[in-house]
């Protein structure tokens, strides 16, 4: 079993590395241990680009936007309209975005 976990962790790390290099989006899902593999990979591959955000149970889209605004250190006022907010976040998200336990 430990060989399988190691293999999965290595696969996750290589896929995350490829996504970072391509500035692409990636979805990692699977059995137990996936969160550990993703977190370990991000600590190794992108420690200065990684921001940890905790949300309350059942966050709204508004909660997600506000937490990302603050975690990314975006300047200025919070946009008042969702479309403006989303445009700002898309421009700022040159990072890997991981949502765990979605």
JSON list of C-alpha atoms in Angstrom, two decimals, residues 9-71:
[
{"chain": "A", "resi": 9, "resn": "UNK", "atom": "CA", "xyz": [2.08, 11.41, -4.53]},
{"chain": "A", "resi": 10, "resn": "UNK", "atom": "CA", "xyz": [4.72, 11.43, -7.26]},
{"chain": "A", "resi": 11, "resn": "UNK", "atom": "CA", "xyz": [2.08, 11.61, -9.96]},
{"chain": "A", "resi": 12, "resn": "UNK", "atom": "CA", "xyz": [0.35, 14.48, -8.17]},
{"chain": "A", "resi": 13, "resn": "UNK", "atom": "CA", "xyz": [3.64, 16.36, -7.81]},
{"chain": "A", "resi": 14, "resn": "UNK", "atom": "CA", "xyz": [4.54, 15.97, -11.48]},
{"chain": "A", "resi": 15, "resn": "UNK", "atom": "CA", "xyz": [1.06, 17.04, -12.59]},
{"chain": "A", "resi": 16, "resn": "UNK", "atom": "CA", "xyz": [1.16, 20.07, -10.29]},
{"chain": "A", "resi": 17, "resn": "UNK", "atom": "CA", "xyz": [4.66, 20.95, -11.55]},
{"chain": "A", "resi": 18, "resn": "UNK", "atom": "CA", "xyz": [3.39, 20.80, -15.15]},
{"chain": "A", "resi": 19, "resn": "UNK", "atom": "CA", "xyz": [0.38, 22.97, -14.29]},
{"chain": "A", "resi": 20, "resn": "UNK", "atom": "CA", "xyz": [2.59, 25.58, -12.59]},
{"chain": "A", "resi": 21, "resn": "UNK", "atom": "CA", "xyz": [4.99, 25.70, -15.54]},
{"chain": "A", "resi": 22, "resn": "UNK", "atom": "CA", "xyz": [2.12, 25.99, -18.04]},
{"chain": "A", "resi": 23, "resn": "UNK", "atom": "CA", "xyz": [0.21, 28.46, -15.84]},
{"chain": "A", "resi": 24, "resn": "UNK", "atom": "CA", "xyz": [-2.69, 26.08, -16.25]},
{"chain": "A", "resi": 25, "resn": "UNK", "atom": "CA", "xyz": [-5.53, 24.79, -14.12]},
{"chain": "A", "resi": 26, "resn": "UNK", "atom": "CA", "xyz": [-5.50, 21.33, -12.59]},
{"chain": "A", "resi": 27, "resn": "UNK", "atom": "CA", "xyz": [-8.01, 19.27, -10.64]},
{"chain": "A", "resi": 28, "resn": "UNK", "atom": "CA", "xyz": [-6.59, 16.62, -8.32]},
{"chain": "A", "resi": 29, "resn": "UNK", "atom": "CA", "xyz": [-9.04, 14.20, -6.81]},
{"chain": "A", "resi": 30, "resn": "UNK", "atom": "CA", "xyz": [-9.04, 10.68, -5.53]},
{"chain": "A", "resi": 31, "resn": "UNK", "atom": "CA", "xyz": [-8.76, 8.59, -2.44]},
{"chain": "A", "resi": 32, "resn": "UNK", "atom": "CA", "xyz": [-7.44, 9.50, 0.99]},
{"chain": "A", "resi": 33, "resn": "UNK", "atom": "CA", "xyz": [-3.97, 11.02, 0.94]},
{"chain": "A", "resi": 34, "resn": "UNK", "atom": "CA", "xyz": [-4.63, 13.39, -1.95]},
{"chain": "A", "resi": 35, "resn": "UNK", "atom": "CA", "xyz": [-4.70, 16.47, 0.26]},
{"chain": "A", "resi": 36, "resn": "UNK", "atom": "CA", "xyz": [-1.37, 15.48, 1.78]},
{"chain": "A", "resi": 37, "resn": "UNK", "atom": "CA", "xyz": [0.18, 14.93, -1.66]},
{"chain": "A", "resi": 38, "resn": "UNK", "atom": "CA", "xyz": [-1.07, 18.28, -2.97]},
{"chain": "A", "resi": 39, "resn": "UNK", "atom": "CA", "xyz": [0.04, 20.21, 0.12]},
{"chain": "A", "resi": 40, "resn": "UNK", "atom": "CA", "xyz": [3.47, 18.54, 0.15]},
{"chain": "A", "resi": 41, "resn": "UNK", "atom": "CA", "xyz": [3.90, 19.26, -3.56]},
{"chain": "A", "resi": 42, "resn": "UNK", "atom": "CA", "xyz": [2.97, 22.92, -3.19]},
{"chain": "A", "resi": 43, "resn": "UNK", "atom": "CA", "xyz": [5.33, 23.32, -0.21]},
{"chain": "A", "resi": 44, "resn": "UNK", "atom": "CA", "xyz": [8.13, 21.93, -2.39]},
{"chain": "A", "resi": 45, "resn": "UNK", "atom": "CA", "xyz": [7.29, 23.50, -5.76]},
{"chain": "A", "resi": 46, "resn": "UNK", "atom": "CA", "xyz": [5.75, 26.88, -4.94]},
{"chain": "A", "resi": 47, "resn": "UNK", "atom": "CA", "xyz": [6.22, 27.81, -1.28]},
{"chain": "A", "resi": 48, "resn": "UNK", "atom": "CA", "xyz": [6.27, 31.57, -1.89]},
{"chain": "A", "resi": 49, "resn": "UNK", "atom": "CA", "xyz": [3.22, 31.49, -4.15]},
{"chain": "A", "resi": 50, "resn": "UNK", "atom": "CA", "xyz": [1.05, 29.40, -1.87]},
{"chain": "A", "resi": 51, "resn": "UNK", "atom": "CA", "xyz": [-1.60, 31.04, 0.29]},
{"chain": "A", "resi": 52, "resn": "UNK", "atom": "CA", "xyz": [-3.66, 29.04, 2.75]},
{"chain": "A", "resi": 53, "resn": "UNK", "atom": "CA", "xyz": [-7.24, 30.14, 3.21]},
{"chain": "A", "resi": 54, "resn": "UNK", "atom": "CA", "xyz": [-9.79, 28.61, 5.56]},
{"chain": "A", "resi": 55, "resn": "UNK", "atom": "CA", "xyz": [-13.46, 29.15, 4.94]},
{"chain": "A", "resi": 56, "resn": "UNK", "atom": "CA", "xyz": [-16.40, 28.73, 7.22]},
{"chain": "A", "resi": 57, "resn": "UNK", "atom": "CA", "xyz": [-18.75, 25.86, 6.49]},
{"chain": "A", "resi": 58, "resn": "UNK", "atom": "CA", "xyz": [-20.73, 26.37, 3.29]},
{"chain": "A", "resi": 59, "resn": "UNK", "atom": "CA", "xyz": [-19.11, 29.63, 2.12]},
{"chain": "A", "resi": 60, "resn": "UNK", "atom": "CA", "xyz": [-20.93, 31.75, -0.41]},
{"chain": "A", "resi": 61, "resn": "UNK", "atom": "CA", "xyz": [-19.41, 32.95, -3.68]},
{"chain": "A", "resi": 62, "resn": "UNK", "atom": "CA", "xyz": [-19.10, 36.36, -2.02]},
{"chain": "A", "resi": 63, "resn": "UNK", "atom": "CA", "xyz": [-17.09, 34.78, 0.83]},
{"chain": "A", "resi": 64, "resn": "UNK", "atom": "CA", "xyz": [-14.74, 33.16, -1.70]},
{"chain": "A", "resi": 65, "resn": "UNK", "atom": "CA", "xyz": [-14.17, 36.45, -3.53]},
{"chain": "A", "resi": 66, "resn": "UNK", "atom": "CA", "xyz": [-13.49, 38.40, -0.34]},
{"chain": "A", "resi": 67, "resn": "UNK", "atom": "CA", "xyz": [-11.09, 35.83, 1.11]},
{"chain": "A", "resi": 68, "resn": "UNK", "atom": "CA", "xyz": [-9.18, 35.62, -2.20]},
{"chain": "A", "resi": 69, "resn": "UNK", "atom": "CA", "xyz": [-8.99, 39.42, -2.41]},
{"chain": "A", "resi": 70, "resn": "UNK", "atom": "CA", "xyz": [-7.33, 39.60, 1.00]},
{"chain": "A", "resi": 71, "resn": "UNK", "atom": "CA", "xyz": [-5.15, 36.47, 0.66]}
]
